[in-house]
mmCIF file of C-alpha atoms in Angstrom:
data_model
loop_
_atom_site.group_PDB
_atom_site.id
_atom_site.type_symbol
_atom_site.label_atom_id
_atom_site.label_comp_id
_atom_site.label_asym_id
_atom_site.label_seq_id
_atom_site.Cartn_x
_atom_site.Cartn_y
_atom_site.Cartn_z
ATOM 1 C CA UNK H 1 26.001 -23.652 36.194
ATOM 2 C CA UNK H 2 28.881 -22.041 34.474
ATOM 3 C CA UNK H 3 30.940 -19.481 36.333
ATOM 4 C CA UNK H 4 31.082 -17.349 33.197
ATOM 5 C CA UNK H 5 29.517 -13.942 33.600
ATOM 6 C CA UNK H 6 27.163 -14.382 30.669
ATOM 7 C CA UNK H 7 25.106 -17.014 32.448
ATOM 8 C CA UNK H 8 23.992 -14.728 35.218
ATOM 9 C CA UNK H 9 21.688 -15.153 38.157
ATOM 10 C CA UNK H 10 18.526 -14.736 36.091
ATOM 11 C CA UNK H 11 19.541 -17.736 34.038
ATOM 12 C CA UNK H 12 20.224 -19.753 37.161
ATOM 13 C CA UNK H 13 16.914 -18.692 38.638
ATOM 14 C CA UNK H 14 15.011 -19.677 35.496
ATOM 15 C CA UNK H 15 16.751 -23.015 35.449
ATOM 16 C CA UNK H 16 15.797 -23.635 39.071
ATOM 17 C CA UNK H 17 12.213 -22.564 38.405
ATOM 18 C CA UNK H 18 11.920 -25.024 35.527
ATOM 19 C CA UNK H 19 13.371 -27.783 37.663
ATOM 20 C CA UNK H 20 10.926 -27.159 40.497
ATOM 21 C CA UNK H 21 7.945 -26.735 38.156
ATOM 22 C CA UNK H 22 8.829 -30.075 36.614
ATOM 23 C CA UNK H 23 8.767 -31.690 40.055
ATOM 24 C CA UNK H 24 5.497 -29.941 40.848
ATOM 25 C CA UNK H 25 4.018 -31.332 37.635
ATOM 26 C CA UNK H 26 4.886 -34.859 38.798
ATOM 27 C CA UNK H 27 3.214 -34.269 42.154
ATOM 28 C CA UNK H 28 0.035 -32.869 40.527
ATOM 29 C CA UNK H 29 -0.005 -35.764 38.032
ATOM 30 C CA UNK H 30 0.152 -38.131 40.983
ATOM 31 C CA UNK H 31 -2.807 -36.413 42.653
ATOM 32 C CA UNK H 32 -4.902 -36.578 39.479
ATOM 33 C CA UNK H 33 -3.979 -40.224 38.890
ATOM 34 C CA UNK H 34 -5.111 -41.050 42.421
ATOM 35 C CA UNK H 35 -8.264 -38.914 42.335
ATOM 36 C CA UNK H 36 -10.332 -42.036 42.986
ATOM 37 C CA UNK H 37 -7.985 -44.078 45.160
ATOM 38 C CA UNK H 38 -9.530 -44.630 48.592
ATOM 39 C CA UNK H 39 -7.623 -42.977 51.420
ATOM 40 C CA UNK H 40 -5.259 -40.991 49.193
ATOM 41 C CA UNK H 41 -4.147 -37.641 50.607
ATOM 42 C CA UNK H 42 -3.111 -35.147 47.903
ATOM 43 C CA UNK H 43 0.438 -33.792 48.063
ATOM 44 C CA UNK H 44 1.542 -30.184 47.477
ATOM 45 C CA UNK H 45 5.020 -29.061 46.557
ATOM 46 C CA UNK H 46 5.815 -25.753 48.205
ATOM 47 C CA UNK H 47 8.826 -23.870 46.970
ATOM 48 C CA UNK H 48 7.796 -20.321 46.057
ATOM 49 C CA UNK H 49 8.740 -18.775 49.401
ATOM 50 C CA UNK H 50 12.056 -20.601 49.608
ATOM 51 C CA UNK H 51 12.865 -19.524 46.075
ATOM 52 C CA UNK H 52 11.909 -15.914 46.687
ATOM 53 C CA UNK H 53 14.037 -15.953 49.838
ATOM 54 C CA UNK H 54 17.040 -17.385 48.014
ATOM 55 C CA UNK H 55 16.966 -14.830 45.204
ATOM 56 C CA UNK H 56 17.972 -11.931 47.438
ATOM 57 C CA UNK H 57 20.824 -13.606 49.260
ATOM 58 C CA UNK H 58 22.565 -15.672 46.613
ATOM 59 C CA UNK H 59 26.308 -15.748 47.202
ATOM 60 C CA UNK H 60 25.981 -14.151 50.620
ATOM 61 C CA UNK H 61 25.458 -17.372 52.528
ATOM 62 C CA UNK H 62 27.400 -17.987 55.703
ATOM 63 C CA UNK H 63 30.805 -19.548 55.148
ATOM 64 C CA UNK H 64 31.120 -23.197 56.111
ATOM 65 C CA UNK H 65 34.348 -24.406 57.706
ATOM 66 C CA UNK H 66 33.694 -28.088 57.174
ATOM 67 C CA UNK H 67 32.321 -29.849 54.089
ATOM 68 C CA UNK H 68 29.620 -31.505 56.183
ATOM 69 C CA UNK H 69 28.315 -28.304 57.702
ATOM 70 C CA UNK H 70 24.911 -27.323 56.452
ATOM 71 C CA UNK H 71 24.987 -24.046 54.580
ATOM 72 C CA UNK H 72 23.052 -21.266 56.293
ATOM 73 C CA UNK H 73 21.105 -18.912 54.081
ATOM 74 C CA UNK H 74 22.415 -20.687 51.021
ATOM 75 C CA UNK H 75 21.792 -19.750 47.436
ATOM 76 C CA UNK H 76 19.540 -21.017 44.689
ATOM 77 C CA UNK H 77 21.153 -24.439 44.586
ATOM 78 C CA UNK H 78 19.930 -25.212 48.064
ATOM 79 C CA UNK H 79 16.284 -24.452 47.318
ATOM 80 C CA UNK H 80 14.201 -27.577 47.523
ATOM 81 C CA UNK H 81 10.494 -28.049 47.355
ATOM 82 C CA UNK H 82 8.756 -29.197 50.499
ATOM 83 C CA UNK H 83 6.097 -31.847 50.160
ATOM 84 C CA UNK H 84 2.973 -31.215 52.214
ATOM 85 C CA UNK H 85 0.095 -33.620 52.458
ATOM 86 C CA UNK H 86 -3.432 -32.732 53.492
ATOM 87 C CA UNK H 87 -5.251 -35.854 54.716
ATOM 88 C CA UNK H 88 -9.020 -35.950 54.646
ATOM 89 C CA UNK H 89 -10.488 -35.184 58.067
ATOM 90 C CA UNK H 90 -14.111 -34.863 57.023
ATOM 91 C CA UNK H 91 -14.916 -38.463 57.927
ATOM 92 C CA UNK H 92 -17.157 -38.640 54.868
ATOM 93 C CA UNK H 93 -16.691 -40.956 51.924
ATOM 94 C CA UNK H 94 -13.575 -43.040 51.333
ATOM 95 C CA UNK H 95 -10.950 -40.757 52.866
ATOM 96 C CA UNK H 96 -9.836 -39.391 49.518
ATOM 97 C CA UNK H 97 -9.236 -35.663 49.626
ATOM 98 C CA UNK H 98 -8.402 -34.886 45.991
ATOM 99 C CA UNK H 99 -10.337 -32.081 44.285
ATOM 100 C CA UNK H 100 -10.053 -32.853 40.610
ATOM 101 C CA UNK H 101 -11.028 -29.326 39.511
ATOM 102 C CA UNK H 102 -8.427 -27.714 41.761
ATOM 103 C CA UNK H 103 -5.769 -30.126 40.588
ATOM 104 C CA UNK H 104 -6.568 -29.367 36.946
ATOM 105 C CA UNK H 105 -6.251 -25.635 37.627
ATOM 106 C CA UNK H 106 -2.965 -26.265 39.413
ATOM 107 C CA UNK H 107 -1.791 -28.314 36.445
ATOM 108 C CA UNK H 108 -2.629 -25.593 33.915
ATOM 109 C CA UNK H 109 -1.085 -22.882 36.082
ATOM 110 C CA UNK H 110 2.084 -24.875 36.633
ATOM 111 C CA UNK H 111 2.400 -25.618 32.935
ATOM 112 C CA UNK H 112 2.005 -21.961 31.967
ATOM 113 C CA UNK H 113 4.585 -20.844 34.530
ATOM 114 C CA UNK H 114 6.985 -23.531 33.302
ATOM 115 C CA UNK H 115 6.521 -22.360 29.723
ATOM 116 C CA UNK H 116 6.997 -18.761 30.785
ATOM 117 C CA UNK H 117 10.331 -19.657 32.367
ATOM 118 C CA UNK H 118 11.316 -21.643 29.270
ATOM 119 C CA UNK H 119 10.421 -18.721 27.032
ATOM 120 C CA UNK H 120 12.376 -16.242 29.135
ATOM 121 C CA UNK H 121 15.393 -18.513 29.061
ATOM 122 C CA UNK H 122 14.953 -18.751 25.324
ATOM 123 C CA UNK H 123 14.894 -14.966 24.998
ATOM 124 C CA UNK H 124 18.041 -14.674 27.090
ATOM 125 C CA UNK H 125 19.771 -17.194 24.875
ATOM 126 C CA UNK H 126 18.539 -15.319 21.845
ATOM 127 C CA UNK H 127 20.080 -12.101 23.152
ATOM 128 C CA UNK H 128 23.375 -13.878 23.786
ATOM 129 C CA UNK H 129 23.290 -15.297 20.301
ATOM 130 C CA UNK H 130 22.559 -11.887 18.855
ATOM 131 C CA UNK H 131 25.524 -10.400 20.698
ATOM 132 C CA UNK H 132 27.788 -13.329 19.791
ATOM 133 C CA UNK H 133 26.936 -12.931 16.137
ATOM 134 C CA UNK H 134 27.793 -9.233 16.133
ATOM 135 C CA UNK H 135 24.204 -8.143 15.976
ATOM 136 C CA UNK H 136 23.408 -10.072 12.874
ATOM 137 C CA UNK X 1 14.987 -36.053 37.245
ATOM 138 C CA UNK X 2 13.089 -37.768 34.504
ATOM 139 C CA UNK X 3 10.915 -35.558 32.281
ATOM 140 C CA UNK X 4 8.704 -38.537 31.582
ATOM 141 C CA UNK X 5 7.687 -39.199 35.188
ATOM 142 C CA UNK X 6 4.412 -37.283 35.004
ATOM 143 C CA UNK X 7 3.644 -38.961 31.685
ATOM 144 C CA UNK X 8 4.176 -42.351 33.306
ATOM 145 C CA UNK X 9 1.967 -41.410 36.246
ATOM 146 C CA UNK X 10 -0.746 -40.282 33.805
ATOM 147 C CA UNK X 11 -0.345 -43.454 31.771
ATOM 148 C CA UNK X 12 -0.766 -45.659 34.841
ATOM 149 C CA UNK X 13 -4.018 -43.839 35.615
ATOM 150 C CA UNK X 14 -5.258 -44.236 32.025
ATOM 151 C CA UNK X 15 -4.672 -47.957 32.306
ATOM 152 C CA UNK X 16 -6.466 -48.176 35.652
ATOM 153 C CA UNK X 17 -9.464 -46.147 34.451
ATOM 154 C CA UNK X 18 -9.738 -48.223 31.298
ATOM 155 C CA UNK X 19 -9.794 -51.365 33.433
ATOM 156 C CA UNK X 20 -12.531 -49.772 35.535
ATOM 157 C CA UNK X 21 -14.544 -48.956 32.417
ATOM 158 C CA UNK X 22 -14.157 -52.562 31.229
ATOM 159 C CA UNK X 23 -15.526 -53.760 34.550
ATOM 160 C CA UNK X 24 -18.475 -51.360 34.364
ATOM 161 C CA UNK X 25 -19.281 -52.476 30.836
ATOM 162 C CA UNK X 26 -19.147 -56.100 32.004
ATOM 163 C CA UNK X 27 -21.569 -55.243 34.820
ATOM 164 C CA UNK X 28 -23.941 -53.496 32.406
ATOM 165 C CA UNK X 29 -23.757 -56.333 29.902
ATOM 166 C CA UNK X 30 -24.670 -58.860 32.588
ATOM 167 C CA UNK X 31 -27.473 -56.934 34.229
ATOM 168 C CA UNK X 32 -29.936 -59.721 33.341
ATOM 169 C CA UNK X 33 -27.616 -62.752 33.655
ATOM 170 C CA UNK X 34 -29.309 -65.196 35.997
ATOM 171 C CA UNK X 35 -27.070 -68.246 35.704
ATOM 172 C CA UNK X 36 -23.283 -68.231 35.658
ATOM 173 C CA UNK X 37 -20.765 -71.113 35.476
ATOM 174 C CA UNK X 38 -20.144 -70.628 39.236
ATOM 175 C CA UNK X 39 -23.886 -70.988 39.844
ATOM 176 C CA UNK X 40 -26.401 -68.318 40.793
ATOM 177 C CA UNK X 41 -26.826 -64.914 39.211
ATOM 178 C CA UNK X 42 -23.927 -62.717 38.034
ATOM 179 C CA UNK X 43 -22.385 -60.719 40.847
ATOM 180 C CA UNK X 44 -21.454 -57.071 40.361
ATOM 181 C CA UNK X 45 -17.685 -56.570 40.049
ATOM 182 C CA UNK X 46 -15.936 -53.729 41.857
ATOM 183 C CA UNK X 47 -12.510 -52.317 41.028
ATOM 184 C CA UNK X 48 -10.207 -51.404 43.915
ATOM 185 C CA UNK X 49 -7.479 -48.837 43.219
ATOM 186 C CA UNK X 50 -4.275 -48.438 45.137
ATOM 187 C CA UNK X 51 -1.414 -45.971 44.778
ATOM 188 C CA UNK X 52 1.838 -47.386 43.466
ATOM 189 C CA UNK X 53 5.135 -45.600 43.627
ATOM 190 C CA UNK X 54 7.906 -48.147 43.295
ATOM 191 C CA UNK X 55 8.308 -47.981 39.519
ATOM 192 C CA UNK X 56 9.119 -44.265 39.555
ATOM 193 C CA UNK X 57 10.933 -43.862 42.837
ATOM 194 C CA UNK X 58 14.371 -44.685 41.526
ATOM 195 C CA UNK X 59 14.240 -41.642 39.285
ATOM 196 C CA UNK X 60 12.984 -39.192 41.841
ATOM 197 C CA UNK X 61 14.837 -36.789 44.072
ATOM 198 C CA UNK X 62 14.857 -37.862 47.679
ATOM 199 C CA UNK X 63 12.514 -35.063 48.781
ATOM 200 C CA UNK X 64 9.870 -36.197 46.314
ATOM 201 C CA UNK X 65 9.917 -39.848 47.324
ATOM 202 C CA UNK X 66 6.448 -40.954 48.303
ATOM 203 C CA UNK X 67 4.816 -37.813 46.934
ATOM 204 C CA UNK X 68 4.687 -39.008 43.337
ATOM 205 C CA UNK X 69 2.597 -42.107 42.954
ATOM 206 C CA UNK X 70 0.886 -43.750 40.043
ATOM 207 C CA UNK X 71 -2.231 -45.813 40.428
ATOM 208 C CA UNK X 72 -2.965 -49.451 39.855
ATOM 209 C CA UNK X 73 -5.953 -51.750 40.022
ATOM 210 C CA UNK X 74 -5.278 -53.751 43.160
ATOM 211 C CA UNK X 75 -8.042 -56.273 42.617
ATOM 212 C CA UNK X 76 -11.418 -56.788 41.045
ATOM 213 C CA UNK X 77 -13.756 -58.155 43.666
ATOM 214 C CA UNK X 78 -17.261 -59.518 43.437
ATOM 215 C CA UNK X 79 -19.939 -57.593 45.289
ATOM 216 C CA UNK X 80 -21.457 -59.962 47.840
ATOM 217 C CA UNK X 81 -24.713 -58.091 48.313
ATOM 218 C CA UNK X 82 -27.833 -60.239 48.039
ATOM 219 C CA UNK X 83 -29.354 -60.668 44.579
ATOM 220 C CA UNK X 84 -32.521 -58.860 43.592
ATOM 221 C CA UNK X 85 -35.497 -61.229 43.800
ATOM 222 C CA UNK X 86 -37.947 -60.730 40.941
ATOM 223 C CA UNK X 87 -41.246 -62.574 40.664
ATOM 224 C CA UNK X 88 -41.354 -64.272 37.253
ATOM 225 C CA UNK X 89 -42.718 -67.869 37.418
ATOM 226 C CA UNK X 90 -42.234 -68.379 33.667
ATOM 227 C CA UNK X 91 -38.464 -67.832 33.917
ATOM 228 C CA UNK X 92 -36.405 -71.049 33.552
ATOM 229 C CA UNK X 93 -34.274 -70.075 36.599
ATOM 230 C CA UNK X 94 -37.271 -69.372 38.826
ATOM 231 C CA UNK X 95 -37.376 -71.073 42.238
ATOM 232 C CA UNK X 96 -40.443 -73.124 43.333
ATOM 233 C CA UNK X 97 -42.074 -69.941 44.661
ATOM 234 C CA UNK X 98 -41.702 -68.291 41.251
ATOM 235 C CA UNK X 99 -38.907 -65.872 42.216
ATOM 236 C CA UNK X 100 -35.805 -65.347 40.078
ATOM 237 C CA UNK X 101 -32.497 -64.196 41.586
ATOM 238 C CA UNK X 102 -31.301 -61.298 39.410
ATOM 239 C CA UNK X 103 -27.779 -59.782 39.561
ATOM 240 C CA UNK X 104 -27.213 -57.193 42.304
ATOM 241 C CA UNK X 105 -26.562 -54.459 39.737
ATOM 242 C CA UNK X 106 -28.156 -51.032 39.748
ATOM 243 C CA UNK X 107 -27.982 -49.612 36.229
ATOM 244 C CA UNK X 108 -28.023 -46.009 37.501
ATOM 245 C CA UNK X 109 -25.039 -46.684 39.778
ATOM 246 C CA UNK X 110 -23.145 -48.161 36.863
ATOM 247 C CA UNK X 111 -23.907 -45.197 34.593
ATOM 248 C CA UNK X 112 -22.734 -42.743 37.266
ATOM 249 C CA UNK X 113 -19.588 -44.821 37.723
ATOM 250 C CA UNK X 114 -19.054 -44.851 33.979
ATOM 251 C CA UNK X 115 -19.290 -41.065 33.754
ATOM 252 C CA UNK X 116 -16.861 -40.733 36.626
ATOM 253 C CA UNK X 117 -14.396 -43.110 34.934
ATOM 254 C CA UNK X 118 -14.700 -41.179 31.666
ATOM 255 C CA UNK X 119 -13.992 -37.812 33.236
ATOM 256 C CA UNK X 120 -11.083 -39.236 35.236
ATOM 257 C CA UNK X 121 -9.681 -40.650 32.002
ATOM 258 C CA UNK X 122 -10.015 -37.267 30.291
ATOM 259 C CA UNK X 123 -8.288 -35.527 33.194
ATOM 260 C CA UNK X 124 -5.358 -37.886 32.873
ATOM 261 C CA UNK X 125 -5.172 -37.378 29.110
ATOM 262 C CA UNK X 126 -4.817 -33.665 29.899
ATOM 263 C CA UNK X 127 -1.978 -34.471 32.309
ATOM 264 C CA UNK X 128 -0.132 -36.389 29.606
ATOM 265 C CA UNK X 129 -0.704 -33.621 27.045
ATOM 266 C CA UNK X 130 0.557 -31.012 29.445
ATOM 267 C CA UNK X 131 3.671 -33.050 30.271
ATOM 268 C CA UNK X 132 4.336 -33.427 26.568
ATOM 269 C CA UNK X 133 3.991 -29.691 25.921
ATOM 270 C CA UNK X 134 6.376 -28.898 28.765
ATOM 271 C CA UNK X 135 8.966 -31.309 27.424
ATOM 272 C CA UNK X 136 8.660 -29.808 23.939
ATOM 273 C CA UNK X 137 8.986 -26.264 25.301
ATOM 274 C CA UNK X 138 12.143 -27.288 27.135
ATOM 275 C CA UNK X 139 13.513 -28.679 23.876
ATOM 276 C CA UNK X 140 12.981 -25.313 22.210
ATOM 277 C CA UNK X 141 15.467 -23.581 24.516
ATOM 278 C CA UNK X 142 18.422 -22.332 22.585
ATOM 279 C CA UNK X 143 16.900 -22.929 19.194
#
């Protein structure tokens, strides 16, 4: 994102949230599509904790002395979702572990949180516009 | 990152569920079919699903590879369970003992399967709608 001061950390955070929610939507869509595929283990994208951790320490990551060093305690850019799968261990049925109702709730929740981030970004832009147009 | 990935995943599932519904309707239509071109009564057809990821993987971030999969009908196989034997000496396909081999279809099973296919289809329509709304909301930014 721009290094200009007007696009601050909140903007970056919202952008990252939308990016991750988009990925999460793909993962949930995949689970719902495969709700009746034998042996399919549903996937979860976990990123909330990593994101919350990155918010507090953005820009205070450890300095790297070589381009190939992994950044330690890096900022928002480094936050990535982690895919977790939960295989069926019940031994009943066809080994498919998808709960359609739970996935639908996850879908709705993810969509609302995505839209919330989009709306907040919109409001921020609106404020910038208002300031740029001299309050008109 | 493609904003249409979840729509494509949903669309693949709609296609697969529609194929499943077609198979169920074929089974229901042929519940009394006693002679087929291959000989013998009609055999119940089963749809086998399998996850498919290759079409989307190019567009996905490396950490999502394998986690986002569409679905596809792998094959439609005939159910090899024995036919139902019904005593009906007047039937043209009856054997010398008066028994007719009827298709191995249980109407109740088919109806349950049909309801399951319908609700799965509806769930995937919701996925596509939700993906569409998210894309439209993203377009509104900065308006």
